[in-house]
Amino acid sequence: MQFQLTDELIENVEILVENNNDKELVKLLNEFHYADIAEILDELDLDDSIYVIKLLDSETTSDILTELDEDTREKVLKNLSAKEIAEEVEELDTDDAADIIAELPEERQEEVISKIEDEEHREEITELLKYQDDTAGGLMAKELVKVYETWTVAGCLRRIRGQAKEVTRVHSIYVVNKEEKLIGRLSLKDLIVAKNDQKIADIAKDNVDFVNVIDDVEDVAKVMAKYDLEAIPVVDDSQTLLGRITIDDIVDVLKEEAEKDYQLAAGITQDVDSDDSIIELTRARLPWLFLGLIGGVGAFVIMEGFQEAFNQYAVLFFFTPLIAAMAGNVGVQSSAIIVQGLANDDIKGSINRRLLKEMSLATLNGIILAAFLFLFVWIYIGEIDKAIAISTSLVAVIIIAGLIGTFVPLFLDKRGIDPAIATGPFITTSNDILGILLYFWIAKLILGI
Amino acid sequence: MQFQLTDELIENVEILVENNNDKELVKLLNEFHYADIAEILDELDLDDSIYVIKLLDSETTSDILTELDEDTREKVLKNLSAKEIAEEVEELDTDDAADIIAELPEERQEEVISKIEDEEHREEITELLKYQDDTAGGLMAKELVKVYETWTVAGCLRRIRGQAKEVTRVHSIYVVNKEEKLIGRLSLKDLIVAKNDQKIADIAKDNVDFVNVIDDVEDVAKVMAKYDLEAIPVVDDSQTLLGRITIDDIVDVLKEEAEKDYQLAAGITQDVDSDDSIIELTRARLPWLFLGLIGGVGAFVIMEGFQEAFNQYAVLFFFTPLIAAMAGNVGVQSSAIIVQGLANDDIKGSINRRLLKEMSLATLNGIILAAFLFLFVWIYIGEIDKAIAISTSLVAVIIIAGLIGTFVPLFLDKRGIDPAIATGPFITTSNDILGILLYFWIAKLILGI
């Protein structure tokens, strides 16, 4: 059953396009889900993609448009007239329609909007475009099923038949009072199992979850995941019902969040994927590498500074990659645990307690690792004073690295900065330098140089 | 509206428990969602938690149980009798019930199952326990609304009223033939807008998505996210309808996947969170740190091996942390992009094309970074031959690091091993060693030592 994007299939489509064999092409593509057709178009040349888009009916192509890669979509939209885009947008739910229009250059946005024939749709999209991308308003759709508390079940069912035709999936029926304020909810099931002459007010559940239109999408995702909600209504400050967010949009938010955090931890800024151009990938990766370079130059300067003091102890320099690696690894581990805890709202209690815990943890790990290093140095080099100096420094370096890895993301979070930035290269680089500095300083102290 | 877990609230609950003030306690807790009560119980002493669990009615406590931290739940279940657990389980949907029973020690599992009074529920749970955790069968629930193709809309609505009472949310109505094989689907909406005397076979949609009971949960998640499904039916090899998976379970799968990959990239094995004990955290973190230690010792041995050759070039040793850091960073970046691409099925085309692209990318990044390093060394140390040697090595190290970061996850994936293992400490450590080796080798060549 699973769709497979094969080279053969793409070739097949290309040949049909080349031969203008519209009938066969439509027949072939109609077998696939629009998300699959989008995957095919992402692989085709732009001209071929546009040929297919213009060939299929707008009910399908509008859905395909929402599923295309952003780059492909941008190129396709450039090749469609404002009127054509407006026709696609007419077929879409308001949230998807607004997302597509928002990607257009500003002057085109107005042109496309003015060409949308359905007045209500036009107004709703215009409203949605006002909200920030990363807020509940930016994610919500205007399509929902709304009933008034004063209606009866029978009357409600009758009117819902009208509203529901426009709503792809009815998750919840929202109950409002005559001022349009959200006061409860109902499921279709509740309605079906209720008696025809019951009042909506009597069967509605009044403990309805909702979010404010300016709430952050990450918070919306948290609420929906925590309470296992499949849709949540969106209201303004006066509790007026404005729209609703469905779980499929939240799944996308969660995936994007996870990818962003993962990339930040790996030292990649900007949302890139493996198929992006070399220039885009360089722009996302070079800044962090440059940070690493600066850190390496810092390490060089520190080591050079200790050169004379350690003239007789050249062997100590050979452990700097080890020290740097351990400081980096411990720092990344600690910061990752904290970043994830912050994302899940798991971080309770004071910063001091956290730091104390990380210190105990780092001490335990440090002592175990230092014991091995001590044995190695002692057996391999045969000088116990050096073995003591190196392994003691390692414990200190690991403790400090753990504390920095814990403190920095907590600090950033308190200041309202995304703590995910603190993982990866940032922590690694600062811990590298600090670790090496600490290492030589402690070794110097112990060896009495 | 948002629930806030405050110290005050927890104290309040503790005082009510201490004073055996059951009436006030029930009144207070009934205001909260079960997911919120679970958060409160996670913070209480075990005795207090059990007091609350025994106090509230099993309809609420069964839901609370599913939301507790795994550690807390294990402790609570230890303190409940088999009969008490069976009563909780009776209230739950089959998937949640099976999950809870699966966590019990084996001998208790049978005891609890034998105490479940509802025979159908007992049999369904026993069936679900047979499936692997990470398969569609391990995730699915038996609760679903099923209709036969031969029914009429009116008959269907009548019977659905019976079935739907047991199903929390009706996503789709699954249509089967008389051999119980899945042949289509319907939405409640379709049913409501249809005429009473229409046959189900005539209004059912026959392009129904489904997964096989042995499919991997990650694949199920991909299908549901791609096609924006809120529920998907599960069938066996003969297309017999066995159960259904809902999107809220998929949200949990996606979150767990993302956390696991993130932790692997940070060098943390096993699923731990910031509130786990120091022993658990050490067990998750120490193996990777040990790997780093071995890598550091390897770097030491390499540097020692080059000691004599570079007797007159001590300054070169001071750049090893820089070389190691760059090799590590580039490797992590490349592998992260590949791991993420593999997770999203974005990696198309041959390995060779990937490696070529990464090589171009690494060359570009390498040359830019090497230019800066060249200037620094030239100006700071004032010897152009060293500046050339160091910066040329850097370019080579970055290219090789990028290739290893690209190749290793692709290779692991081809061999059926989770490529996420290849990110983080694994790539960093191997690139550290290889980078340093390459650095001295190239420098030696260029400086003609």
Short mmCIF file of C-alpha atoms in Angstrom, two decimals, chain A residues 54 77-86 108 111-112:
data_model
loop_
_atom_site.label_atom_id
_atom_site.label_comp_id
_atom_site.label_asym_id
_atom_site.label_seq_id
_atom_site.Cartn_x
_atom_site.Cartn_y
_atom_site.Cartn_z
CA LYS A 54 -2.03 23.40 -14.77
CA LEU A 77 3.84 30.20 -7.59
CA LYS A 78 6.11 32.59 -9.49
CA ASN A 79 4.88 30.95 -12.67
CA LEU A 80 1.18 31.19 -11.86
CA SER A 81 -0.90 34.33 -12.35
CA ALA A 82 -2.55 36.03 -9.38
CA LYS A 83 -5.87 34.78 -10.68
CA GLU A 84 -4.59 31.19 -10.84
CA ILE A 85 -3.21 31.37 -7.31
CA ALA A 86 -6.51 32.83 -6.10
CA ARG A 108 1.50 39.95 -4.97
CA GLU A 111 -3.28 41.14 -5.85
CA VAL A 112 -4.06 37.51 -5.10
#
